Amino acid sequence: MFNSAELFIAYRYIKARRKGFFAFLTTLIAIGGTTLGVCALVITLSVMTGFQQDIRTKILGVQPHIYLTKVDGTLFDDYKQVSEDLKSFDFVHASAPYIFGQSIIKKQGYTQGTGSLVKGIDFQNENELMGLSSKIKKDNIIKDNKISENGIILGNELANSIHAQVGDYVIVMFPSQMSSVPKMKKMTVEGIFHSGMYDYDTTLSYVDLKTADEMFSFDGGVSGLAVRTDSFDKANTYAKDLQSALGYPFKARSWIDMNKNLFSALKLEKLMMFIILALIIIVASFNIISNILLLSVEKAKEIGILSAMGFSKFSISKIFFYEGFIVGMLGTVLGLALGLFISYAVKTFDIFKLPQGVYYVERLPVVIIPTDILLVALCAFVITVISGLYPAYQVSKLEPLEAIRYN
């Protein structure tokens, strides 16, 4: 079972009964501290990864992989031709024109607290691009995959703020190109969508592309083209390829670039949580050090006997290094097992329910990534190895005759 005498002796030292309850307790604390730290790291990284992927999924449910606009902010008058040109790129799966405009929406004395972003779309194209119909409540009155001329789809939170339901009439106020007095249009709520992102559900609404053209006087032009590619992870690279191929005055921005600050903050938060929770393992490593030092005092006579039998100082130091290594690895394995078990339980069962109005998720989103687990195991391994070096070095300095005389 053991390839070396040092490892065999280290195992026997751990397995043998220790002198006094305190010695036994320090061993349990050393193992338990490592187990707790590794378990906390696994659960925290799994939950934070779950939140990151959940946010990414919800963003991609509203934003396309790439927004194609013009640098100077002018309209796309030739968007149909540009849309045809995009088909020549192998990575482009679909594209759809859109119009963005600002408005304020009110209903029977209830006025939206903040401005609304009206997005003019071709419903069929937008549905193909973003899967919009899957986010709209079942009681919508959209017919033939088309929003009517006077129809509007409201975000869930926006509809709640003005107490609007499907079939109700709302007044949409939007700026006039000819005067400072805003225009108004009476529209029917034909659907209410729920993206899961508070910012979008509070401010975004959809109308038909032609209706938006008339409202904001775009004269047949559009704000830009929304592009879906074969991989959202490569959106930055694809955006640069489109930018290079189309040239001036076109500007291609990926969803990654547009949400860079958000995901940078999430990555930083995940890193800081990893560092903070790794301190638990570091604290446990001090327990491992104290446990080995205490063991070396107990085994002083055995150390002298082993030296007299011909064991070198390096071999004796290896025994106590293996001692710390076994304790640390035992805590690491138990921590990984416990962390994975709890993460799986949280993912499978409704153990922790969250207020959906605050977090927009009913349960903790848990995603277990093998690289995160390997990183935790590697971190615990390095800390364990380092914690065993000092006591092993101290034991190697003990002289055989002094050890026997001391004992």
CSV table of C-alpha atoms in Angstrom, one decimal:
chain,number,residue,atom,x,y,z
A,1,MET,CA,0.0,0.0,0.0
A,2,PHE,CA,2.8,2.4,0.9
A,3,ASN,CA,5.9,2.9,-1.4
A,4,SER,CA,8.1,4.3,1.4
A,5,ALA,CA,8.8,3.7,5.0
A,6,GLU,CA,8.3,7.4,5.8
A,7,LEU,CA,4.8,7.5,4.4
A,8,PHE,CA,3.9,4.3,6.3
A,9,ILE,CA,5.2,5.7,9.6
A,10,ALA,CA,3.3,9.0,9.0
A,11,TYR,CA,0.1,7.0,8.4
A,12,ARG,CA,0.7,5.0,11.6
A,13,TYR,CA,1.2,8.2,13.6
A,14,ILE,CA,-2.1,9.5,12.5
A,15,LYS,CA,-3.9,6.3,13.0
A,16,ALA,CA,-2.4,5.6,16.5
A,17,ARG,CA,-4.1,7.0,19.6
A,18,ARG,CA,-2.7,10.3,20.7
A,19,LYS,CA,-1.8,11.3,24.3
A,20,GLY,CA,-4.5,13.4,25.8
A,21,PHE,CA,-7.7,14.9,24.4
A,22,PHE,CA,-6.0,18.1,23.4
A,23,ALA,CA,-3.8,16.4,20.9
A,24,PHE,CA,-6.8,14.6,19.4
A,25,LEU,CA,-8.8,17.9,19.3
A,26,THR,CA,-6.0,19.7,17.4
A,27,THR,CA,-6.1,17.0,14.7
A,28,LEU,CA,-9.8,17.3,14.3
A,29,ILE,CA,-9.6,21.1,14.2
A,30,ALA,CA,-6.9,20.9,11.5
A,31,ILE,CA,-9.0,18.6,9.4
A,32,GLY,CA,-12.3,20.4,10.1
A,33,GLY,CA,-10.8,23.8,9.3
A,34,THR,CA,-9.5,22.7,5.9
A,35,THR,CA,-12.8,20.9,5.2
A,36,LEU,CA,-14.8,24.0,6.1
A,37,GLY,CA,-12.6,26.3,4.0
A,38,VAL,CA,-12.7,24.0,0.9
A,39,CYS,CA,-16.5,23.4,1.2
A,40,ALA,CA,-17.2,27.2,1.5
A,41,LEU,CA,-15.0,27.9,-1.6
A,42,VAL,CA,-16.7,25.2,-3.7
A,43,ILE,CA,-20.3,26.4,-2.8
A,44,THR,CA,-19.4,30.1,-3.2
A,45,LEU,CA,-17.8,29.7,-6.6
A,46,SER,CA,-20.6,27.5,-7.8
A,47,VAL,CA,-23.3,30.1,-6.7
A,48,MET,CA,-21.4,33.1,-8.1
A,49,THR,CA,-20.8,31.2,-11.4
A,50,GLY,CA,-24.5,30.4,-11.5
A,51,PHE,CA,-25.4,34.1,-11.0
A,52,GLN,CA,-23.0,35.1,-13.8
A,53,GLN,CA,-24.4,32.7,-16.3
A,54,ASP,CA,-28.0,33.5,-15.3
A,55,ILE,CA,-27.3,37.2,-15.8
A,56,ARG,CA,-25.6,36.5,-19.1
A,57,THR,CA,-28.6,34.4,-20.3
A,58,LYS,CA,-31.0,37.1,-19.4
A,59,ILE,CA,-29.0,39.8,-21.1
A,60,LEU,CA,-28.7,37.7,-24.3
A,61,GLY,CA,-32.5,37.3,-24.1
A,62,VAL,CA,-32.9,41.0,-24.8
A,63,GLN,CA,-29.6,42.1,-26.4
A,64,PRO,CA,-28.3,40.6,-29.7
A,65,HIS,CA,-24.8,39.3,-30.0
A,66,ILE,CA,-23.8,42.4,-32.1
A,67,TYR,CA,-25.3,45.9,-32.6
A,68,LEU,CA,-24.4,47.3,-36.0
A,69,THR,CA,-24.8,51.1,-36.2
A,70,LYS,CA,-23.2,54.1,-37.9
A,71,VAL,CA,-20.4,56.0,-36.2
A,72,ASP,CA,-21.9,59.5,-36.8
A,73,GLY,CA,-25.3,58.4,-35.4
A,74,THR,CA,-27.1,58.7,-38.8
A,75,LEU,CA,-29.9,56.4,-39.8
A,76,PHE,CA,-29.6,53.2,-41.9
A,77,ASP,CA,-31.3,54.1,-45.1
A,78,ASP,CA,-29.8,51.1,-46.9
A,79,TYR,CA,-30.3,48.6,-44.1
A,80,LYS,CA,-31.9,46.0,-46.5
A,81,GLN,CA,-28.7,46.0,-48.6
A,82,VAL,CA,-26.5,45.8,-45.5
A,83,SER,CA,-28.6,42.9,-44.2
A,84,GLU,CA,-28.1,41.1,-47.5
A,85,ASP,CA,-24.3,41.8,-47.2
A,86,LEU,CA,-24.2,40.2,-43.7
A,87,LYS,CA,-25.4,36.9,-45.2
A,88,SER,CA,-22.0,36.5,-46.8
A,89,PHE,CA,-20.4,36.1,-43.4
A,90,ASP,CA,-20.4,32.4,-42.3
A,91,PHE,CA,-20.7,33.3,-38.6
A,92,VAL,CA,-23.9,35.5,-39.1
A,93,HIS,CA,-27.0,33.4,-38.5
A,94,ALA,CA,-29.6,36.2,-38.5
A,95,SER,CA,-30.1,40.0,-38.5
A,96,ALA,CA,-33.0,42.3,-37.8
A,97,PRO,CA,-33.5,46.1,-38.2
A,98,TYR,CA,-34.6,48.1,-35.2
A,99,ILE,CA,-35.5,51.6,-34.2
A,100,PHE,CA,-34.8,53.1,-30.8
A,101,GLY,CA,-36.7,56.2,-29.4
A,102,GLN,CA,-37.5,57.8,-26.1
A,103,SER,CA,-41.0,58.1,-24.7
A,104,ILE,CA,-43.1,58.4,-21.6
A,105,ILE,CA,-46.0,56.0,-21.1
A,106,LYS,CA,-49.1,56.7,-19.0
A,107,LYS,CA,-52.5,55.2,-18.2
A,108,GLN,CA,-55.5,56.6,-16.4
A,109,GLY,CA,-53.6,58.9,-14.1
A,110,TYR,CA,-50.6,56.6,-13.7
A,111,THR,CA,-47.4,57.9,-15.3
A,112,GLN,CA,-44.2,56.0,-15.7
A,113,GLY,CA,-41.6,57.3,-13.1
A,114,THR,CA,-38.8,57.2,-15.6
A,115,GLY,CA,-38.5,57.5,-19.4
A,116,SER,CA,-39.2,54.5,-21.5
A,117,LEU,CA,-37.1,53.1,-24.4
A,118,VAL,CA,-39.4,52.3,-27.3
A,119,LYS,CA,-37.9,49.7,-29.7
A,120,GLY,CA,-39.5,49.4,-33.1
A,121,ILE,CA,-39.1,45.8,-34.5
A,122,ASP,CA,-40.4,43.4,-37.1
A,123,PHE,CA,-41.9,40.9,-34.7
A,124,GLN,CA,-41.2,37.9,-36.8
A,125,ASN,CA,-37.5,38.8,-37.3
A,126,GLU,CA,-37.1,39.8,-33.7
A,127,ASN,CA,-38.6,36.5,-32.6
A,128,GLU,CA,-36.2,34.6,-34.8
A,129,LEU,CA,-33.3,36.6,-33.5
A,130,MET,CA,-34.1,36.8,-29.8
A,131,GLY,CA,-36.9,34.4,-29.1
A,132,LEU,CA,-39.2,37.2,-28.0
A,133,SER,CA,-42.4,35.2,-28.0
A,134,SER,CA,-41.0,32.9,-25.2
A,135,LYS,CA,-40.7,35.9,-22.9
A,136,ILE,CA,-44.3,37.2,-23.5
A,137,LYS,CA,-47.1,36.2,-21.2
A,138,LYS,CA,-49.6,33.7,-22.6
A,139,ASP,CA,-52.5,36.1,-22.5
A,140,ASN,CA,-51.1,38.4,-25.3
A,141,ILE,CA,-53.3,39.3,-28.2
A,142,ILE,CA,-50.7,39.4,-30.9
A,143,LYS,CA,-52.0,37.9,-34.1
A,144,ASP,CA,-50.1,36.6,-37.1
A,145,ASN,CA,-46.7,37.2,-35.5
A,146,LYS,CA,-47.1,40.9,-36.0
A,147,ILE,CA,-47.7,43.8,-33.6
A,148,SER,CA,-50.6,45.9,-34.9
A,149,GLU,CA,-50.2,49.6,-36.0
A,150,ASN,CA,-51.5,50.8,-32.6
A,151,GLY,CA,-50.2,47.9,-30.5
A,152,ILE,CA,-47.4,48.0,-27.9
A,153,ILE,CA,-45.7,45.3,-25.8
A,154,LEU,CA,-44.6,46.5,-22.3
A,155,GLY,CA,-42.0,45.2,-19.9
A,156,ASN,CA,-43.4,43.5,-16.9
A,157,GLU,CA,-42.3,46.1,-14.3
A,158,LEU,CA,-43.3,49.0,-16.6
A,159,ALA,CA,-46.8,47.5,-16.9
A,160,ASN,CA,-47.0,47.1,-13.1
A,161,SER,CA,-45.9,50.7,-12.5
A,162,ILE,CA,-48.8,52.1,-14.6
A,163,HIS,CA,-51.2,49.3,-13.6
A,164,ALA,CA,-51.6,48.2,-17.3
A,165,GLN,CA,-52.9,44.8,-18.4
A,166,VAL,CA,-53.1,43.2,-21.8
A,167,GLY,CA,-56.0,44.8,-23.7
A,168,ASP,CA,-55.7,48.2,-21.9
A,169,TYR,CA,-55.2,51.5,-23.6
A,170,VAL,CA,-52.1,53.6,-22.8
A,171,ILE,CA,-50.9,57.0,-23.9
A,172,VAL,CA,-47.4,57.1,-25.4
A,173,MET,CA,-45.7,60.5,-25.4
A,174,PHE,CA,-42.7,61.0,-27.6
A,175,PRO,CA,-40.7,64.0,-28.8
A,176,SER,CA,-41.8,66.0,-31.9
A,177,GLN,CA,-39.3,66.9,-34.6
A,178,MET,CA,-41.2,70.1,-35.4
A,179,SER,CA,-41.8,71.6,-32.0
A,180,SER,CA,-41.0,71.4,-28.3
A,181,VAL,CA,-44.5,70.0,-27.5
A,182,PRO,CA,-44.4,66.2,-27.4
A,183,LYS,CA,-46.7,64.1,-29.6
A,184,MET,CA,-49.1,61.6,-28.1
A,185,LYS,CA,-50.4,58.3,-29.4
A,186,LYS,CA,-53.1,56.0,-28.0
A,187,MET,CA,-52.0,52.4,-28.1
A,188,THR,CA,-53.3,49.0,-27.0
A,189,VAL,CA,-51.2,46.8,-24.8
A,190,GLU,CA,-51.0,43.6,-26.9
A,191,GLY,CA,-48.5,41.8,-24.7
A,192,ILE,CA,-46.4,42.0,-21.6
A,193,PHE,CA,-42.9,40.5,-21.6
A,194,HIS,CA,-40.7,39.3,-18.8
A,195,SER,CA,-36.9,39.2,-19.5
A,196,GLY,CA,-35.8,38.7,-15.9
A,197,MET,CA,-33.6,41.8,-16.0
A,198,TYR,CA,-35.1,44.7,-13.9
A,199,ASP,CA,-33.5,47.4,-16.1
A,200,TYR,CA,-35.1,46.1,-19.2
A,201,ASP,CA,-38.5,45.1,-17.7
A,202,THR,CA,-38.8,48.7,-16.3
A,203,THR,CA,-37.9,50.8,-19.3
A,204,LEU,CA,-38.2,48.7,-22.5
A,205,SER,CA,-41.3,48.4,-24.7
A,206,TYR,CA,-41.8,47.1,-28.3
A,207,VAL,CA,-43.9,48.5,-31.2
A,208,ASP,CA,-44.0,47.6,-34.8
A,209,LEU,CA,-41.1,48.9,-37.0
A,210,LYS,CA,-43.4,50.9,-39.2
A,211,THR,CA,-45.2,52.5,-36.2
A,212,ALA,CA,-41.9,53.5,-34.7
A,213,ASP,CA,-40.8,55.0,-38.1
A,214,GLU,CA,-43.9,57.2,-38.1
A,215,MET,CA,-43.6,58.1,-34.4
A,216,PHE,CA,-40.0,59.3,-34.6
A,217,SER,CA,-40.0,60.5,-38.2
A,218,PHE,CA,-37.3,58.2,-39.5
A,219,ASP,CA,-38.5,58.3,-43.1
A,220,GLY,CA,-37.9,54.7,-43.8
A,221,GLY,CA,-34.5,54.5,-42.0
A,222,VAL,CA,-33.6,52.5,-38.9
A,223,SER,CA,-31.3,53.0,-35.9
A,224,GLY,CA,-29.3,49.9,-36.8
A,225,LEU,CA,-29.2,46.2,-37.3
A,226,ALA,CA,-29.2,43.5,-34.6
A,227,VAL,CA,-27.0,40.5,-35.5
A,228,ARG,CA,-27.0,37.0,-34.0
A,229,THR,CA,-23.9,34.9,-34.6
A,230,ASP,CA,-23.0,31.2,-34.2
A,231,SER,CA,-21.3,31.8,-30.8
A,232,PHE,CA,-22.0,34.5,-28.2
A,233,ASP,CA,-18.6,33.9,-26.7
A,234,LYS,CA,-16.8,35.0,-29.9
A,235,ALA,CA,-19.0,38.1,-30.3
A,236,ASN,CA,-16.0,40.4,-29.7
A,237,THR,CA,-14.0,38.8,-32.5
A,238,TYR,CA,-16.9,38.7,-34.9
A,239,ALA,CA,-17.6,42.4,-34.2
A,240,LYS,CA,-14.1,43.3,-35.1
A,241,ASP,CA,-14.4,41.2,-38.3
A,242,LEU,CA,-17.6,43.0,-39.3
A,243,GLN,CA,-16.0,46.4,-38.5
A,244,SER,CA,-13.0,45.6,-40.6
A,245,ALA,CA,-15.0,44.2,-43.5
A,246,LEU,CA,-17.7,46.9,-43.6
A,247,GLY,CA,-15.4,49.8,-42.8
A,248,TYR,CA,-16.5,53.5,-42.2
A,249,PRO,CA,-19.1,54.7,-41.3
A,250,PHE,CA,-20.3,51.4,-39.7
A,251,LYS,CA,-19.7,50.5,-36.1
A,252,ALA,CA,-20.1,47.0,-34.7
A,253,ARG,CA,-20.3,46.6,-30.9
A,254,SER,CA,-20.7,43.2,-29.2
A,255,TRP,CA,-22.9,42.5,-26.2
A,256,ILE,CA,-19.6,41.7,-24.2
A,257,ASP,CA,-18.3,45.2,-24.9
A,258,MET,CA,-21.6,46.8,-24.0
A,259,ASN,CA,-21.7,45.0,-20.6
A,260,LYS,CA,-18.0,45.0,-19.9
A,261,ASN,CA,-18.3,46.9,-16.6
A,262,LEU,CA,-20.9,44.6,-15.2
A,263,PHE,CA,-19.0,41.4,-16.0
A,264,SER,CA,-15.7,42.9,-14.9
A,265,ALA,CA,-17.3,43.7,-11.5
A,266,LEU,CA,-18.7,40.2,-11.2
A,267,LYS,CA,-15.3,38.7,-12.0
A,268,LEU,CA,-13.6,40.9,-9.4
A,269,GLU,CA,-16.2,40.0,-6.8
A,270,LYS,CA,-15.7,36.3,-7.5
A,271,LEU,CA,-11.9,36.8,-7.2
A,272,MET,CA,-12.2,38.7,-3.9
A,273,MET,CA,-14.6,36.0,-2.5
A,274,PHE,CA,-12.1,33.3,-3.5
A,275,ILE,CA,-9.2,35.2,-1.7
A,276,ILE,CA,-11.3,35.9,1.4
A,277,LEU,CA,-12.5,32.3,1.8
A,278,ALA,CA,-9.0,30.9,1.0
A,279,LEU,CA,-8.0,32.6,4.3
A,280,ILE,CA,-10.1,29.9,6.1
A,281,ILE,CA,-7.8,27.3,4.6
A,282,ILE,CA,-4.7,29.3,5.6
A,283,VAL,CA,-6.0,29.6,9.2
A,284,ALA,CA,-6.5,25.8,9.1
A,285,SER,CA,-2.9,25.4,7.9
A,286,PHE,CA,-1.7,26.9,11.2
A,287,ASN,CA,-3.6,24.2,13.0
A,288,ILE,CA,-1.8,21.7,10.9
A,289,ILE,CA,1.5,23.2,11.8
A,290,SER,CA,0.7,23.3,15.5
A,291,ASN,CA,-0.6,19.7,15.3
A,292,ILE,CA,2.7,18.4,13.7
A,293,LEU,CA,4.8,20.3,16.2
A,294,LEU,CA,2.8,18.8,19.1
A,295,LEU,CA,3.2,15.4,17.5
A,296,SER,CA,7.0,15.9,17.2
A,297,VAL,CA,7.2,16.6,20.9
A,298,GLU,CA,5.2,13.5,21.7
A,299,LYS,CA,7.4,11.4,19.4
A,300,ALA,CA,10.8,12.8,20.4
A,301,LYS,CA,11.9,9.4,21.7
A,302,GLU,CA,10.8,7.6,18.5
A,303,ILE,CA,12.7,10.3,16.5
A,304,GLY,CA,15.8,9.4,18.4
A,305,ILE,CA,15.3,5.7,17.9
A,306,LEU,CA,14.7,6.2,14.2
A,307,SER,CA,17.9,8.2,13.9
A,308,ALA,CA,19.8,5.5,15.7
A,309,MET,CA,18.4,2.9,13.3
A,310,GLY,CA,19.9,4.8,10.4
A,311,PHE,CA,17.1,7.1,9.3
A,312,SER,CA,18.6,10.4,8.0
A,313,LYS,CA,17.4,13.8,9.1
A,314,PHE,CA,15.8,14.3,5.7
A,315,SER,CA,13.9,11.0,6.0
A,316,ILE,CA,12.6,11.9,9.5
A,317,SER,CA,11.5,15.3,8.3
A,318,LYS,CA,9.6,13.6,5.4
A,319,ILE,CA,7.7,11.6,8.0
A,320,PHE,CA,6.3,14.7,9.6
A,321,PHE,CA,5.8,16.4,6.2
A,322,TYR,CA,3.7,13.5,5.1
A,323,GLU,CA,1.8,13.8,8.4
A,324,GLY,CA,0.7,17.3,7.6
A,325,PHE,CA,0.1,16.4,3.9
A,326,ILE,CA,-2.2,13.5,4.9
A,327,VAL,CA,-4.1,15.7,7.3
A,328,GLY,CA,-4.5,18.5,4.7
A,329,MET,CA,-5.5,16.2,1.9
A,330,LEU,CA,-8.0,14.5,4.1
A,331,GLY,CA,-9.6,17.8,4.9
A,332,THR,CA,-9.5,18.8,1.2
A,333,VAL,CA,-11.2,15.6,0.0
A,334,LEU,CA,-13.9,15.9,2.7
A,335,GLY,CA,-14.4,19.6,1.8
A,336,LEU,CA,-14.7,18.9,-1.9
A,337,ALA,CA,-17.1,16.1,-1.3
A,338,LEU,CA,-19.2,18.1,1.1
A,339,GLY,CA,-19.1,21.2,-1.1
A,340,LEU,CA,-20.2,19.3,-4.2
A,341,PHE,CA,-23.0,17.5,-2.2
A,342,ILE,CA,-24.4,20.8,-0.8
A,343,SER,CA,-24.1,22.5,-4.2
A,344,TYR,CA,-25.9,19.6,-5.9
A,345,ALA,CA,-28.6,19.6,-3.2
A,346,VAL,CA,-29.2,23.4,-3.6
A,347,LYS,CA,-29.3,23.0,-7.4
A,348,THR,CA,-31.7,20.1,-7.3
A,349,PHE,CA,-34.1,21.0,-4.4
A,350,ASP,CA,-35.8,24.2,-3.3
A,351,ILE,CA,-33.7,24.6,-0.2
A,352,PHE,CA,-33.1,28.3,-0.4
A,353,LYS,CA,-36.0,30.3,-1.9
A,354,LEU,CA,-35.3,33.9,-2.9
A,355,PRO,CA,-37.8,36.8,-3.2
A,356,GLN,CA,-38.3,37.0,-7.0
A,357,GLY,CA,-39.2,40.7,-6.9
A,358,VAL,CA,-35.7,41.4,-5.7
A,359,TYR,CA,-33.4,38.9,-7.4
A,360,TYR,CA,-35.6,37.8,-10.3
A,361,VAL,CA,-34.7,34.2,-9.5
A,362,GLU,CA,-36.7,31.8,-7.3
A,363,ARG,CA,-33.7,29.7,-6.3
A,364,LEU,CA,-30.0,30.1,-6.0
A,365,PRO,CA,-28.5,29.5,-9.5
A,366,VAL,CA,-25.7,26.9,-9.0
A,367,VAL,CA,-23.3,26.0,-11.8
A,368,ILE,CA,-20.4,23.6,-11.0
A,369,ILE,CA,-17.5,24.2,-13.3
A,370,PRO,CA,-14.7,21.6,-13.2
A,371,THR,CA,-12.0,24.3,-13.5
A,372,ASP,CA,-13.3,26.0,-10.4
A,373,ILE,CA,-13.1,22.7,-8.5
A,374,LEU,CA,-9.6,22.0,-9.7
A,375,LEU,CA,-8.6,25.5,-8.7
A,376,VAL,CA,-9.9,25.0,-5.1
A,377,ALA,CA,-8.2,21.6,-4.9
A,378,LEU,CA,-4.9,23.1,-6.2
A,379,CYS,CA,-5.1,26.0,-3.7
A,380,ALA,CA,-5.7,23.7,-0.8
A,381,PHE,CA,-2.9,21.4,-2.0
A,382,VAL,CA,-0.4,24.3,-2.2
A,383,ILE,CA,-1.4,25.6,1.3
A,384,THR,CA,-1.2,22.1,2.8
A,385,VAL,CA,2.3,21.5,1.3
A,386,ILE,CA,3.6,24.8,2.5
A,387,SER,CA,2.2,24.3,6.0
A,388,GLY,CA,4.1,21.0,6.3
A,389,LEU,CA,7.5,22.4,5.5
A,390,TYR,CA,8.2,24.4,8.6
A,391,PRO,CA,7.5,21.7,11.2
A,392,ALA,CA,9.3,19.1,9.1
A,393,TYR,CA,12.3,21.4,9.1
A,394,GLN,CA,12.1,21.9,12.8
A,395,VAL,CA,12.1,18.1,13.4
A,396,SER,CA,15.1,17.6,11.1
A,397,LYS,CA,17.2,19.8,13.5
A,398,LEU,CA,16.5,17.5,16.5
A,399,GLU,CA,19.7,15.5,17.5
A,400,PRO,CA,19.1,11.8,18.2
A,401,LEU,CA,20.8,11.8,21.6
A,402,GLU,CA,19.0,14.9,22.7
A,403,ALA,CA,15.7,13.5,21.6
A,404,ILE,CA,16.2,10.4,23.7
A,405,ARG,CA,17.5,12.3,26.7
A,406,TYR,CA,14.7,14.9,26.4
A,407,ASN,CA,12.0,12.2,26.3
